[in-house]
Structure formats: structure tokens, C-alpha cells
CSV table of C-alpha atoms in Angstrom, one decimal:
chain,number,residue,atom,x,y,z
I,1,UNK,CA,74.9,144.7,115.4
I,2,UNK,CA,72.4,147.1,113.8
I,3,UNK,CA,72.9,149.8,116.4
I,4,UNK,CA,76.6,149.8,115.9
I,5,UNK,CA,76.3,150.0,112.1
I,6,UNK,CA,73.5,152.6,112.0
I,7,UNK,CA,70.8,153.3,109.5
I,8,UNK,CA,68.4,150.7,108.2
I,9,UNK,CA,68.5,147.9,105.7
I,10,UNK,CA,67.1,150.3,103.1
I,11,UNK,CA,70.2,152.5,103.6
I,12,UNK,CA,72.8,149.7,103.3
I,13,UNK,CA,75.3,149.6,100.4
I,14,UNK,CA,76.9,146.2,99.8
I,15,UNK,CA,80.4,146.7,98.4
I,16,UNK,CA,81.9,143.4,97.0
I,17,UNK,CA,85.6,144.0,96.9
I,18,UNK,CA,88.5,142.4,95.0
I,19,UNK,CA,91.0,143.2,97.8
I,20,UNK,CA,90.9,142.5,101.6
I,21,UNK,CA,89.9,145.4,103.8
I,22,UNK,CA,92.9,144.8,106.1
I,23,UNK,CA,95.3,144.3,103.2
I,24,UNK,CA,97.3,147.1,101.5
I,25,UNK,CA,95.0,150.1,101.3
I,26,UNK,CA,93.8,150.3,97.7
I,27,UNK,CA,90.9,151.5,95.6
I,28,UNK,CA,88.3,149.2,97.3
I,29,UNK,CA,89.1,150.2,100.8
I,30,UNK,CA,89.4,153.9,100.2
I,31,UNK,CA,86.2,154.1,98.2
I,32,UNK,CA,84.3,152.0,100.7
I,33,UNK,CA,85.6,154.2,103.6
I,34,UNK,CA,84.3,157.3,101.8
I,35,UNK,CA,81.0,155.8,100.9
I,36,UNK,CA,80.5,154.8,104.5
I,37,UNK,CA,80.4,158.5,105.3
I,38,UNK,CA,77.2,158.7,103.2
I,39,UNK,CA,75.5,155.5,104.1
I,40,UNK,CA,76.1,152.2,106.0
I,41,UNK,CA,78.4,149.9,104.0
I,42,UNK,CA,78.9,146.2,104.2
I,43,UNK,CA,82.4,145.5,102.8
I,44,UNK,CA,82.7,142.0,101.4
I,45,UNK,CA,86.3,140.6,101.3
I,46,UNK,CA,87.4,138.2,98.6
I,47,UNK,CA,86.7,134.6,99.6
I,48,UNK,CA,89.2,132.5,101.6
I,49,UNK,CA,89.4,128.8,102.3
I,50,UNK,CA,91.4,126.8,104.8
I,51,UNK,CA,93.8,126.0,101.9
I,52,UNK,CA,94.2,129.7,101.0
I,53,UNK,CA,95.5,130.6,104.4
I,54,UNK,CA,98.1,127.8,104.3
I,55,UNK,CA,99.4,128.8,100.8
I,56,UNK,CA,99.4,132.5,101.6
I,57,UNK,CA,100.7,133.3,105.1
I,58,UNK,CA,99.5,136.9,104.7
I,59,UNK,CA,95.9,135.6,105.0
I,60,UNK,CA,96.5,133.7,108.2
I,61,UNK,CA,95.4,136.6,110.4
I,62,UNK,CA,92.4,137.3,108.3
I,63,UNK,CA,91.3,133.7,108.8
I,64,UNK,CA,91.3,134.2,112.5
I,65,UNK,CA,88.9,137.1,112.3
I,66,UNK,CA,85.1,136.6,112.8
I,67,UNK,CA,83.4,136.2,109.4
I,68,UNK,CA,81.2,139.3,110.1
I,69,UNK,CA,82.3,142.2,112.2
I,70,UNK,CA,81.4,145.9,112.6
I,71,UNK,CA,84.7,147.8,112.2
I,72,UNK,CA,83.2,151.2,113.2
I,73,UNK,CA,79.8,153.0,112.9
I,74,UNK,CA,78.8,152.9,109.3
I,75,UNK,CA,81.1,150.1,108.2
I,76,UNK,CA,80.9,146.3,108.6
I,77,UNK,CA,83.2,143.7,107.1
I,78,UNK,CA,82.3,140.2,105.8
I,79,UNK,CA,85.0,137.6,105.2
I,80,UNK,CA,83.3,134.8,103.2
I,81,UNK,CA,84.6,131.2,103.8
I,82,UNK,CA,84.5,128.9,100.8
I,83,UNK,CA,85.6,125.4,99.9
I,84,UNK,CA,89.3,124.8,99.0
I,85,UNK,CA,90.3,124.8,95.3
I,86,UNK,CA,88.0,127.8,94.6
I,87,UNK,CA,89.6,128.6,91.3
I,88,UNK,CA,90.0,125.1,89.9
I,89,UNK,CA,87.8,124.1,86.9
I,90,UNK,CA,84.5,122.9,88.2
I,91,UNK,CA,85.1,123.9,91.8
I,92,UNK,CA,85.0,127.6,90.9
I,93,UNK,CA,81.3,127.2,90.3
I,94,UNK,CA,80.7,126.6,94.0
I,95,UNK,CA,82.1,129.9,95.1
I,96,UNK,CA,79.4,132.4,93.9
I,97,UNK,CA,76.5,130.5,95.6
I,98,UNK,CA,78.5,130.3,98.8
I,99,UNK,CA,79.3,134.0,98.6
I,100,UNK,CA,75.8,135.0,97.8
I,101,UNK,CA,74.6,133.0,100.8
I,102,UNK,CA,77.2,134.7,103.1
I,103,UNK,CA,76.1,138.1,101.9
I,104,UNK,CA,72.4,137.4,102.5
I,105,UNK,CA,73.2,136.0,105.9
I,106,UNK,CA,75.3,139.1,106.8
I,107,UNK,CA,72.6,141.5,105.8
I,108,UNK,CA,70.1,139.5,107.9
I,109,UNK,CA,72.4,139.5,110.9
I,110,UNK,CA,72.9,143.3,110.6
I,111,UNK,CA,69.3,144.2,110.0
I,112,UNK,CA,67.1,141.2,110.4
I,113,UNK,CA,65.2,139.2,107.8
I,114,UNK,CA,63.4,141.6,105.6
I,115,UNK,CA,62.0,142.0,102.1
I,116,UNK,CA,63.2,145.6,102.0
I,117,UNK,CA,65.9,146.0,99.3
I,118,UNK,CA,69.2,147.4,100.3
I,119,UNK,CA,70.1,150.8,98.8
I,120,UNK,CA,72.7,149.5,96.4
I,121,UNK,CA,75.1,146.8,95.6
I,122,UNK,CA,78.5,147.6,94.0
I,123,UNK,CA,80.9,144.9,92.9
I,124,UNK,CA,84.4,145.0,91.5
I,125,UNK,CA,84.4,141.3,90.9
I,126,UNK,CA,83.1,139.5,87.8
I,127,UNK,CA,81.5,136.5,89.5
I,128,UNK,CA,77.6,136.4,89.5
I,129,UNK,CA,77.2,138.1,92.8
I,130,UNK,CA,74.8,140.9,91.9
I,131,UNK,CA,71.4,139.8,93.2
I,132,UNK,CA,72.7,138.2,96.3
I,133,UNK,CA,70.3,140.5,98.1
I,134,UNK,CA,67.6,142.6,96.5
I,135,UNK,CA,69.0,146.1,95.7
I,136,UNK,CA,67.4,149.2,94.3
I,137,UNK,CA,70.5,149.8,92.2
I,138,UNK,CA,73.5,147.7,91.1
I,139,UNK,CA,76.9,148.9,89.9
I,140,UNK,CA,79.8,147.0,88.3
I,141,UNK,CA,83.0,149.0,89.0
I,142,UNK,CA,85.9,147.6,86.9
I,143,UNK,CA,89.0,148.6,88.9
I,144,UNK,CA,91.2,146.6,86.5
I,145,UNK,CA,91.0,145.1,83.0
I,146,UNK,CA,90.4,141.6,84.4
I,147,UNK,CA,90.3,140.0,80.9
I,148,UNK,CA,93.8,141.4,80.1
I,149,UNK,CA,95.0,140.2,83.5
I,150,UNK,CA,93.6,136.7,83.3
I,151,UNK,CA,97.1,135.1,83.0
I,152,UNK,CA,98.4,137.3,85.8
I,153,UNK,CA,95.6,136.0,88.0
I,154,UNK,CA,95.9,132.4,86.9
I,155,UNK,CA,92.3,132.2,85.7
I,156,UNK,CA,91.2,131.0,82.3
I,157,UNK,CA,90.6,133.9,80.0
I,158,UNK,CA,87.4,132.5,78.6
I,159,UNK,CA,86.0,132.2,82.1
I,160,UNK,CA,86.6,135.9,82.8
I,161,UNK,CA,85.3,136.9,79.4
I,162,UNK,CA,82.0,135.1,80.1
I,163,UNK,CA,81.7,136.4,83.7
I,164,UNK,CA,82.5,140.0,82.6
I,165,UNK,CA,79.9,139.9,79.8
I,166,UNK,CA,77.3,138.7,82.2
I,167,UNK,CA,78.0,141.3,84.9
I,168,UNK,CA,78.1,144.1,82.3
I,169,UNK,CA,74.7,143.1,81.1
I,170,UNK,CA,73.2,142.7,84.6
I,171,UNK,CA,74.4,145.8,86.3
I,172,UNK,CA,72.3,149.0,86.2
I,173,UNK,CA,75.4,151.1,85.8
I,174,UNK,CA,79.0,150.4,84.9
I,175,UNK,CA,82.1,152.3,86.0
I,176,UNK,CA,85.7,151.8,84.6
I,177,UNK,CA,88.9,152.9,86.2
I,178,UNK,CA,90.4,154.3,83.0
I,179,UNK,CA,89.6,155.6,79.5
I,180,UNK,CA,91.0,152.6,77.7
I,181,UNK,CA,88.9,150.2,79.7
I,182,UNK,CA,85.8,152.4,79.2
I,183,UNK,CA,86.6,152.3,75.4
I,184,UNK,CA,86.8,148.5,75.5
I,185,UNK,CA,83.3,148.4,77.1
I,186,UNK,CA,82.0,150.9,74.6
I,187,UNK,CA,83.1,148.6,71.8
I,188,UNK,CA,80.9,145.9,73.5
I,189,UNK,CA,77.9,148.3,73.5
I,190,UNK,CA,78.2,149.2,77.1
I,191,UNK,CA,78.4,152.7,78.4
I,192,UNK,CA,80.8,153.1,81.3
I,193,UNK,CA,81.5,156.1,83.4
I,194,UNK,CA,85.3,156.6,84.0
I,195,UNK,CA,86.0,156.7,87.7
I,196,UNK,CA,89.8,156.6,88.2
I,197,UNK,CA,91.6,155.9,91.4
I,198,UNK,CA,92.1,158.8,93.8
I,199,UNK,CA,94.2,159.9,96.8
I,200,UNK,CA,93.8,161.3,100.3
I,201,UNK,CA,95.8,164.6,100.3
I,202,UNK,CA,95.0,165.1,104.0
I,203,UNK,CA,96.9,161.9,104.9
I,204,UNK,CA,100.1,163.5,103.6
I,205,UNK,CA,99.6,167.1,104.8
I,206,UNK,CA,102.3,166.6,107.5
I,207,UNK,CA,104.6,164.4,105.5
I,208,UNK,CA,107.6,166.7,105.9
I,209,UNK,CA,107.5,166.6,109.7
I,210,UNK,CA,106.6,162.9,110.0
I,211,UNK,CA,109.0,160.8,112.0
I,212,UNK,CA,111.6,159.1,109.8
I,213,UNK,CA,111.2,155.3,110.2
I,214,UNK,CA,114.1,153.4,111.6
I,215,UNK,CA,114.1,151.0,108.7
I,216,UNK,CA,114.4,153.7,106.0
I,217,UNK,CA,117.8,155.3,106.8
I,218,UNK,CA,119.3,156.0,103.4
I,219,UNK,CA,121.7,158.7,102.2
I,220,UNK,CA,119.7,161.2,100.1
I,221,UNK,CA,118.5,162.0,97.6
I,222,UNK,CA,116.2,159.0,97.5
I,223,UNK,CA,114.1,157.5,94.7
I,224,UNK,CA,111.2,155.4,96.1
I,225,UNK,CA,108.6,152.9,95.1
I,226,UNK,CA,105.5,152.4,97.3
I,227,UNK,CA,103.2,149.6,96.3
I,228,UNK,CA,102.9,145.9,95.6
I,229,UNK,CA,105.9,144.3,93.9
I,230,UNK,CA,104.4,141.8,91.4
I,231,UNK,CA,104.2,141.0,87.7
I,232,UNK,CA,102.9,144.4,86.8
I,233,UNK,CA,106.2,146.0,87.9
I,234,UNK,CA,109.1,146.1,85.4
I,235,UNK,CA,111.9,145.1,87.8
I,236,UNK,CA,114.6,146.1,85.2
I,237,UNK,CA,113.6,149.7,85.8
I,238,UNK,CA,114.2,149.5,89.5
I,239,UNK,CA,117.5,147.8,88.8
I,240,UNK,CA,118.5,150.5,86.4
I,241,UNK,CA,117.7,153.2,89.0
I,242,UNK,CA,119.9,151.4,91.6
I,243,UNK,CA,122.7,151.0,89.0
I,244,UNK,CA,123.0,154.8,88.9
I,245,UNK,CA,124.2,154.6,92.5
I,246,UNK,CA,121.3,156.7,94.0
I,247,UNK,CA,119.5,155.4,97.0
I,248,UNK,CA,116.4,153.4,96.4
I,249,UNK,CA,113.6,152.7,98.9
I,250,UNK,CA,111.0,150.0,98.2
I,251,UNK,CA,108.0,150.0,100.5
I,252,UNK,CA,105.4,147.2,100.1
I,253,UNK,CA,104.8,143.5,99.9
I,254,UNK,CA,106.3,141.2,97.3
I,255,UNK,CA,104.0,138.7,95.5
I,256,UNK,CA,104.9,135.1,96.5
I,257,UNK,CA,107.3,133.6,94.0
I,258,UNK,CA,107.8,136.9,92.1
I,259,UNK,CA,111.3,136.7,90.6
I,260,UNK,CA,112.5,135.8,94.2
I,261,UNK,CA,116.3,135.5,93.5
I,262,UNK,CA,116.4,138.6,91.3
I,263,UNK,CA,114.5,140.8,93.7
I,264,UNK,CA,116.5,139.5,96.6
I,265,UNK,CA,119.7,140.6,94.8
I,266,UNK,CA,118.3,144.0,94.2
I,267,UNK,CA,117.1,144.4,97.8
I,268,UNK,CA,120.5,143.3,99.0
I,269,UNK,CA,122.4,146.1,97.4
I,270,UNK,CA,124.0,148.6,99.8
I,271,UNK,CA,122.0,151.5,98.3
I,272,UNK,CA,118.7,149.7,98.4
I,273,UNK,CA,116.3,149.1,101.3
I,274,UNK,CA,113.1,147.0,101.1
I,275,UNK,CA,110.9,147.5,104.1
I,276,UNK,CA,108.2,145.0,103.3
I,277,UNK,CA,104.5,145.9,103.7
I,278,UNK,CA,103.5,148.9,105.8
I,279,UNK,CA,100.1,150.1,107.0
I,280,UNK,CA,98.6,153.1,105.2
I,281,UNK,CA,99.0,155.3,108.3
I,282,UNK,CA,102.7,154.7,108.3
I,283,UNK,CA,103.3,155.8,104.7
I,284,UNK,CA,103.9,159.5,105.4
I,285,UNK,CA,107.1,158.7,107.2
I,286,UNK,CA,108.4,156.7,104.3
I,287,UNK,CA,107.3,159.3,101.8
I,288,UNK,CA,109.2,161.9,103.8
I,289,UNK,CA,112.4,160.0,103.0
I,290,UNK,CA,111.5,159.8,99.3
I,291,UNK,CA,112.5,162.7,96.9
I,292,UNK,CA,111.2,161.1,93.7
I,293,UNK,CA,108.3,158.6,93.5
I,294,UNK,CA,108.5,155.8,90.9
I,295,UNK,CA,105.7,154.2,88.9
I,296,UNK,CA,107.7,151.6,87.0
I,297,UNK,CA,104.9,149.7,85.3
I,298,UNK,CA,105.6,147.1,82.6
I,299,UNK,CA,104.2,147.8,79.1
I,300,UNK,CA,101.2,145.4,79.1
I,301,UNK,CA,97.5,145.7,78.1
I,302,UNK,CA,96.6,145.1,81.7
I,303,UNK,CA,98.7,148.1,82.9
I,304,UNK,CA,97.7,150.3,80.1
I,305,UNK,CA,94.1,150.0,81.3
I,306,UNK,CA,95.1,150.7,84.9
I,307,UNK,CA,95.2,153.9,86.9
I,308,UNK,CA,98.0,153.6,89.5
I,309,UNK,CA,97.1,155.3,92.7
I,310,UNK,CA,100.7,155.6,93.8
I,311,UNK,CA,101.2,158.4,91.2
I,312,UNK,CA,98.6,160.5,92.9
I,313,UNK,CA,99.9,159.6,96.4
I,314,UNK,CA,103.4,160.8,95.4
I,315,UNK,CA,101.9,164.1,94.2
I,316,UNK,CA,99.8,164.5,97.3
I,317,UNK,CA,103.0,164.2,99.3
I,318,UNK,CA,104.5,167.0,97.2
I,319,UNK,CA,107.1,164.6,95.6
I,320,UNK,CA,108.3,164.5,92.1
I,321,UNK,CA,107.1,161.5,90.0
I,322,UNK,CA,108.7,159.5,87.2
I,323,UNK,CA,106.4,157.0,85.5
I,324,UNK,CA,106.5,154.7,82.5
I,325,UNK,CA,104.1,155.8,79.6
I,326,UNK,CA,100.5,155.1,80.7
I,327,UNK,CA,97.2,156.5,79.4
I,328,UNK,CA,96.5,157.4,83.0
I,329,UNK,CA,99.3,160.0,82.8
I,330,UNK,CA,97.8,161.4,79.6
I,331,UNK,CA,94.4,161.6,81.4
I,332,UNK,CA,96.0,163.7,84.2
I,333,UNK,CA,97.5,165.9,81.5
I,334,UNK,CA,100.2,167.4,83.7
I,335,UNK,CA,103.9,168.1,83.1
I,336,UNK,CA,104.4,167.4,86.9
I,337,UNK,CA,104.6,163.7,86.0
I,338,UNK,CA,107.8,162.9,84.0
I,339,UNK,CA,107.3,160.0,81.6
I,340,UNK,CA,110.1,157.8,80.4
I,341,UNK,CA,110.2,154.4,78.7
I,342,UNK,CA,113.0,151.8,78.8
I,343,UNK,CA,115.6,151.2,81.5
I,344,UNK,CA,118.2,153.7,80.4
I,345,UNK,CA,115.8,156.6,79.8
I,346,UNK,CA,113.8,155.8,83.0
I,347,UNK,CA,117.0,155.8,85.1
I,348,UNK,CA,118.2,159.1,83.4
I,349,UNK,CA,114.8,160.7,84.1
I,350,UNK,CA,115.0,159.7,87.8
I,351,UNK,CA,118.6,161.1,88.0
I,352,UNK,CA,117.3,164.3,86.5
I,353,UNK,CA,114.4,164.5,88.9
I,354,UNK,CA,116.6,163.9,91.9
I,355,UNK,CA,118.7,166.9,90.8
I,356,UNK,CA,115.7,169.2,90.8
I,357,UNK,CA,115.1,171.3,93.9
I,358,UNK,CA,111.8,170.6,95.8
I,359,UNK,CA,110.6,174.2,95.8
I,360,UNK,CA,107.5,175.5,97.6
I,361,UNK,CA,106.0,176.3,94.2
I,362,UNK,CA,106.4,172.8,92.9
I,363,UNK,CA,105.2,171.3,96.2
I,364,UNK,CA,102.0,173.4,96.0
I,365,UNK,CA,101.4,172.6,92.3
I,366,UNK,CA,101.7,168.9,92.9
I,367,UNK,CA,99.4,169.0,95.9
I,368,UNK,CA,96.9,171.1,94.0
I,369,UNK,CA,96.8,168.5,91.2
I,370,UNK,CA,96.3,165.7,93.7
I,371,UNK,CA,93.5,167.7,95.4
I,372,UNK,CA,91.5,167.5,92.2
I,373,UNK,CA,91.5,163.7,92.4
I,374,UNK,CA,90.5,162.8,95.9
I,375,UNK,CA,88.7,159.6,97.1
I,376,UNK,CA,85.8,161.9,98.0
I,377,UNK,CA,85.4,162.8,94.4
I,378,UNK,CA,85.6,159.2,93.3
I,379,UNK,CA,83.2,158.0,95.9
I,380,UNK,CA,80.8,160.7,94.9
I,381,UNK,CA,80.8,159.6,91.3
I,382,UNK,CA,80.0,156.0,92.4
I,383,UNK,CA,77.4,157.2,94.8
I,384,UNK,CA,75.6,158.9,92.0
I,385,UNK,CA,75.8,155.8,89.8
I,386,UNK,CA,74.4,153.8,92.8
I,387,UNK,CA,71.5,156.2,93.2
I,388,UNK,CA,72.6,157.5,96.6
I,389,UNK,CA,72.6,161.1,95.6
I,390,UNK,CA,71.5,163.2,92.7
I,391,UNK,CA,73.6,163.8,89.6
I,392,UNK,CA,75.3,167.2,89.6
I,393,UNK,CA,74.3,169.6,86.8
């Protein structure tokens, strides 16, 4: 496999991700793709078991893939297999050793047994995985406030607190996706570099000429949500937008069991279409249909520490954006994102945005803002933390 991946073991960056490479394209995948332009990357999926694939049909196809595969020159993917019940008390202790062994085995398969350290190991997970292979540099990249989201993930808070404390102390460098999360780490005596999510403006350069998908035929103007529908989304905001009578397009998967009856009722309205999950390459067609992009996050500590990539993707497509109040919006510091709290005000803001003309000037300003926050910029920041390139003056 080495000739297909390229480089040597000393060039390898092991990226331990919180999301599957072949799932909805998020921070992990985009960052890993960009890093693989600099050095060979081994992307480590979250672990799966035989029970996982039965409980979550979306993982069935991933289970059929080989545990280790070279996706393209410079990028390999590892899908660790572990024992069922991986998050149950007691059983969860078996997962890190199995994952560490799988990572060591993958590195050996790619480059042969060697005492040579890999270039770096980056993890977005809190389990004790740093040190699975010797690395010249280790980085913990917190892409979410996992402690604040413990209940959302169904994991005991005290377990995540202990794991996070250990990984913060072990990593050579720490990155946080938002200022609030970086501030929380500072209170713990840990210095974290803020590395927010980014976007790929080039992916949306042709959005206005992209083919209109057959499953997105709505009467304009159209408000749209692109992303994962789960507990971090305030469903009342989407309902309020639909109540105004405007067309609403929802693109993305729905978390199993998430307010099923309520969401089905919303998706069943005549002015609403839910397409289900779509590949990243298909999104320009759906964003062509959308006039105003929505970031309807619930007001929770977990969300306040987040940095929604959908906001930047809407801007990269030249679309107007309406979002609930988030520190991420303050960090962007732009009037191009309209902020509104509460169902009535959010719906009113969307109606106002739908009434604004999409002028060439506004399109250019939105895209210029997005272009300052690309995945290339974000990967560069992580590469510097990982010792892959020099700090810029």
C-alpha cells in the first residue's frame, strides 16, 4: 500500500476523527483532505461493532468496507472494529486498546514495522489514543465542547471530563473550534489555539448554474437548512419559518429517534421538502434553490461553543444567512449574517431576508467573507501546531 499512499512513515500524519470519512462532510473530513495535500494522512474513523451497524443502518455500508483502504494518493482510511456495547460502563474501557492496536497495525501495513515516529498524531476524540504510535508531535483538536454535549452523546459527563483532562495534559498542542471553548480550556490552565470550521468557496463557484435537483422543486423564494437534523437544532424555528407560508427546503439526515412525529409533520407540509442526506458534491444544486440559508441552533452551552460550518457554506454560495445568536457569529463580526432569537423574530428575519434582492455586490461581499475562512487556512493552522510547517511571522 505504501506506493499508493506515498511518502514515508516519518511523513505520516494520523488523524483520529469523530466522524466517518464517508459520512456527511464535516470538519474532520475537510481538514484531513487539506492536510493530505501537505503530507500522507491516515484517517481513523470512529469505531464500529457488529451491533452498531444493526442499530444504525447508515453504518451498514461502512461495515462492508475493508478495515484499511487507500482512498487516493496521500490519504488512507482506517475503520476500527471493536466489541459490541462500546459505550456501556466497563465495556468502554476495551475500546481505546483495540483502537490503538488497529492504528499501530495500519501504520505497519502502510509502511512496515519501524521504530521511526510518524510525523504527527491529531485527535478530535477524548479517549486515550495519543501514543498509539510514536509521533514527533501530538495535537488535540476540540471540534465540539464534548463535556457540554455529554447528555446529547449519551455518555456519562464525569467520564468525558476525566478523558478530556487527560488528553489536554498529554497533547503537545491544543486547538479549540471556538473562543468560548478556548476560554474554558484557559480556565483549566491550558492554552488553546482557536481553529474554527471553514468552507470550500471553490465548491460553490458554479452554484448559480448548477442543475436543479429533481427532488427540490419548490416555488421561490426558498429558505433552506443544510445539515444534520438532531438535538442541536431548534425545530420550533423551522416550524415558524414554514408557518409564514414561504417554501422551506431541508437537506440532510435526521438523527434516529429525533422528534420523529413532529419532524414528519413538518416535512409533510405542502411548502416543505426534506430531501434526506446528500453527498457534498451534490450540495451546489440544492444551494442554487435556496435564497436564504438557516442556522437554527438551540440556545445550549454545547451550541454556544460550536462554530457551524453551514453558515460559511451559505456565504460561500453567495446566499443570505439568518442564524440564532452564537459567539461564532460575533467572531465573524459581519452584518452579512442576520441574527435573531425566538421563533417569531427568527421567522420575521427570514421573511425580511427573502424580500432582499440578491445583488451582485452582496454576492461578492458574502463570498469574500467566506474566502477568508477556507479549509486551507484551517488546515494550515493545524499543520503549524503539528509541526508540519513553520509558524508564520
